[in-house]
CSV table of C-alpha atoms in Angstrom, one decimal:
chain,number,residue,atom,x,y,z
A,212,MET,CA,0.0,0.0,0.0
A,213,LYS,CA,1.2,3.4,-0.9
A,214,SER,CA,1.6,5.9,2.0
A,215,SER,CA,0.4,9.4,1.4
A,216,GLN,CA,2.5,12.4,1.9
A,217,GLY,CA,1.7,16.1,2.3
A,218,PHE,CA,-1.4,17.9,3.5
A,219,THR,CA,-5.0,17.5,2.6
A,220,LEU,CA,-7.0,20.5,1.4
A,221,ILE,CA,-9.1,20.4,4.6
A,222,GLU,CA,-5.9,20.6,6.8
A,223,VAL,CA,-4.6,23.6,4.8
A,224,MET,CA,-8.0,25.3,5.0
A,225,VAL,CA,-8.1,24.9,8.8
A,226,VAL,CA,-4.6,26.4,9.1
A,227,VAL,CA,-5.6,29.4,6.9
A,228,VAL,CA,-8.7,30.0,9.1
A,229,ILE,CA,-6.7,29.9,12.3
A,230,VAL,CA,-4.1,32.4,10.9
A,231,ALA,CA,-6.9,34.7,9.7
A,232,ILE,CA,-8.5,34.7,13.2
A,233,PHE,CA,-5.1,35.5,14.7
A,234,ALA,CA,-4.6,38.3,12.2
A,235,ALA,CA,-8.1,39.7,12.8
A,236,ILE,CA,-7.3,40.1,16.5
A,237,ALA,CA,-3.6,41.1,16.4
A,238,ILE,CA,-3.6,43.7,13.6
A,239,PRO,CA,-6.2,46.1,15.2
A,240,SER,CA,-4.6,45.6,18.6
A,241,TYR,CA,-1.2,46.6,17.2
A,242,LEU,CA,-2.6,49.6,15.4
A,243,GLU,CA,-4.3,50.8,18.6
A,244,TYR,CA,-1.0,50.3,20.5
A,245,ALA,CA,0.9,52.3,17.9
A,246,ARG,CA,-1.6,55.2,18.2
A,247,ARG,CA,-1.4,55.2,22.0
A,248,ALA,CA,2.4,55.2,21.8
A,249,THR,CA,2.5,58.3,19.5
A,250,ALA,CA,-0.1,60.0,21.6
A,251,SER,CA,2.0,59.4,24.7
A,252,GLN,CA,5.0,60.8,22.9
A,253,ALA,CA,3.1,63.9,22.0
A,254,GLN,CA,2.1,64.4,25.7
A,255,GLN,CA,5.7,64.0,26.8
A,256,GLU,CA,6.8,66.6,24.3
A,257,ILE,CA,4.1,69.0,25.4
A,258,GLN,CA,5.2,68.6,29.0
A,259,ARG,CA,8.9,69.0,28.1
A,260,LEU,CA,8.0,72.2,26.3
A,261,ALA,CA,6.1,73.4,29.3
A,262,VAL,CA,9.2,72.9,31.5
A,263,LEU,CA,11.3,74.8,28.9
A,264,LEU,CA,8.8,77.6,28.9
A,265,ASP,CA,8.9,77.9,32.7
A,266,ARG,CA,12.7,78.0,32.6
A,267,HIS,CA,12.5,80.7,30.0
A,268,LYS,CA,10.1,82.7,32.2
A,269,ALA,CA,12.4,82.3,35.2
A,270,ARG,CA,15.3,83.8,33.3
A,271,ASN,CA,13.3,86.5,31.4
A,272,PHE,CA,10.3,87.2,33.6
A,273,ASN,CA,7.9,86.5,30.8
A,274,TYR,CA,7.4,84.0,27.9
A,275,ARG,CA,8.2,86.5,25.1
A,276,GLY,CA,11.0,85.4,22.8
A,277,PHE,CA,10.6,81.6,23.4
A,278,SER,CA,11.3,79.7,20.2
A,279,ILE,CA,10.1,76.2,19.4
A,280,SER,CA,13.4,75.5,17.6
A,281,SER,CA,14.7,73.9,20.8
A,282,THR,CA,12.5,70.9,20.5
A,283,THR,CA,13.6,67.4,19.4
A,284,VAL,CA,10.5,65.3,18.7
A,285,ALA,CA,8.6,68.1,16.9
A,286,GLN,CA,11.3,68.3,14.2
A,287,ASP,CA,11.4,64.5,13.6
A,288,SER,CA,9.8,63.7,10.2
A,289,SER,CA,8.3,60.5,11.5
A,290,PHE,CA,6.5,62.2,14.4
A,291,PRO,CA,2.8,62.4,13.3
A,292,TYR,CA,2.0,65.5,15.4
A,293,THR,CA,2.4,69.2,14.6
A,294,ILE,CA,3.2,71.2,17.7
A,295,SER,CA,2.3,74.9,18.0
A,296,ILE,CA,3.0,77.3,20.8
A,297,VAL,CA,1.3,80.6,21.0
A,298,ASP,CA,0.8,83.5,23.4
A,299,ASN,CA,-2.7,82.9,24.9
A,300,SER,CA,-3.0,86.3,26.5
A,301,THR,CA,-3.5,88.1,23.1
A,302,SER,CA,-4.9,87.1,19.8
A,303,ASN,CA,-2.6,84.0,19.6
A,304,PRO,CA,0.6,85.2,18.0
A,305,ALA,CA,3.7,83.2,18.4
A,306,LEU,CA,5.7,83.9,21.6
A,307,ASN,CA,8.6,85.3,19.6
A,308,ALA,CA,6.3,87.8,17.7
A,309,ASN,CA,6.5,91.5,18.4
A,310,SER,CA,2.9,91.6,19.4
A,311,ALA,CA,3.2,88.9,22.0
A,312,ILE,CA,2.6,90.0,25.6
A,313,GLY,CA,4.3,86.9,27.1
A,314,GLN,CA,2.2,86.4,30.2
A,315,GLY,CA,0.7,83.0,29.2
A,316,TRP,CA,1.1,80.3,26.6
A,317,ALA,CA,-0.8,77.5,24.9
A,318,ILE,CA,0.7,74.4,23.3
A,319,LYS,CA,-1.4,72.4,20.8
A,320,ALA,CA,-0.3,69.1,19.3
A,321,GLU,CA,-2.3,68.3,16.3
A,322,THR,CA,-2.4,65.1,14.3
A,323,SER,CA,-3.7,64.2,10.8
A,324,ASP,CA,-4.9,60.8,12.1
A,325,PRO,CA,-8.6,61.1,12.8
A,326,LYS,CA,-8.4,58.1,15.2
A,327,ASN,CA,-5.9,59.8,17.5
A,328,TYR,CA,-6.2,62.8,19.8
A,329,THR,CA,-5.3,66.4,19.4
A,330,PHE,CA,-3.8,67.7,22.7
A,331,LEU,CA,-3.9,71.1,24.3
A,332,GLN,CA,-2.1,72.4,27.4
A,333,THR,CA,-2.1,76.0,28.6
A,334,SER,CA,-0.2,78.0,31.2
A,335,THR,CA,-3.4,78.3,33.2
A,336,GLY,CA,-3.4,74.5,33.9
A,337,LEU,CA,-5.8,73.3,31.2
A,338,LYS,CA,-4.9,69.9,29.8
A,339,CYS,CA,-7.4,68.4,27.4
A,340,LYS,CA,-7.6,66.2,24.4
A,341,ASN,CA,-10.2,65.5,21.7
A,342,LYS,CA,-10.3,63.2,18.6
A,343,THR,CA,-12.1,65.9,16.6
A,344,SER,CA,-9.2,68.1,15.7
A,345,ALA,CA,-11.4,70.9,14.3
A,346,VAL,CA,-12.9,71.8,17.7
A,347,VAL,CA,-9.6,72.1,19.6
A,348,THR,CA,-8.6,75.8,19.7
A,349,PHE,CA,-5.8,77.4,21.7
A,350,ASP,CA,-8.4,78.2,24.4
A,351,SER,CA,-10.3,74.9,24.9
A,352,CYS,CA,-11.0,71.4,23.6
A,353,SER,CA,-14.8,72.1,23.3
A,354,THR,CA,-17.2,70.3,25.7
A,355,THR,CA,-17.4,66.7,27.0
A,356,ASP,CA,-20.4,66.3,24.8
A,357,ASN,CA,-18.2,66.8,21.8
A,358,GLY,CA,-15.6,64.3,22.9
A,359,SER,CA,-13.3,66.5,25.1
A,360,GLU,CA,-11.4,64.7,27.8
A,361,GLU,CA,-8.8,65.8,30.4
A,362,TRP,CA,-5.3,64.2,30.4
C-alpha cells in the first residue's frame, strides 16, 4: 500500500482560518497600541516644552522670545504631530512675535490621524484632548459632549 505524503485540502483550510483569526485580532490591537504610543510621545513633548517655557520665564520674567526650535521630537519627520506654541493672552501670535505679551502660553499638538487625539495644554493649567481636531482651539477642547477629555 502506498503511503500518502503532504497535507489535505481540509488541513490547509483549517490552518488558513486559524491564521486569519489571529490576524483579525492582532492587527487592530497593534494599530491601537501604535496610536497610543504616538499620543504618549506627544504628551511627553508638550510637558517637556512646558518645562522649557517655565525655565524661559524664570530667566526673562515672561514668555516672550521663546522659540520652538529647541524641540527634538517636533522636528522629527516620522513624528505624526504638529506642535504649535502661542501667546494665549492676546490674539494668539507666536511667543517670539513682536505683538506677544508673554504672560501666558498655549501648546497644541495636532495630528492628521482622525483616530488619534489632538492635545492642548495652557499656562493656566488646562490639559485636554479631543479626537475631533477641528474643535480644539488654543483656548479649549470644546465640551465633553463633543468628545473632550482631560489628560
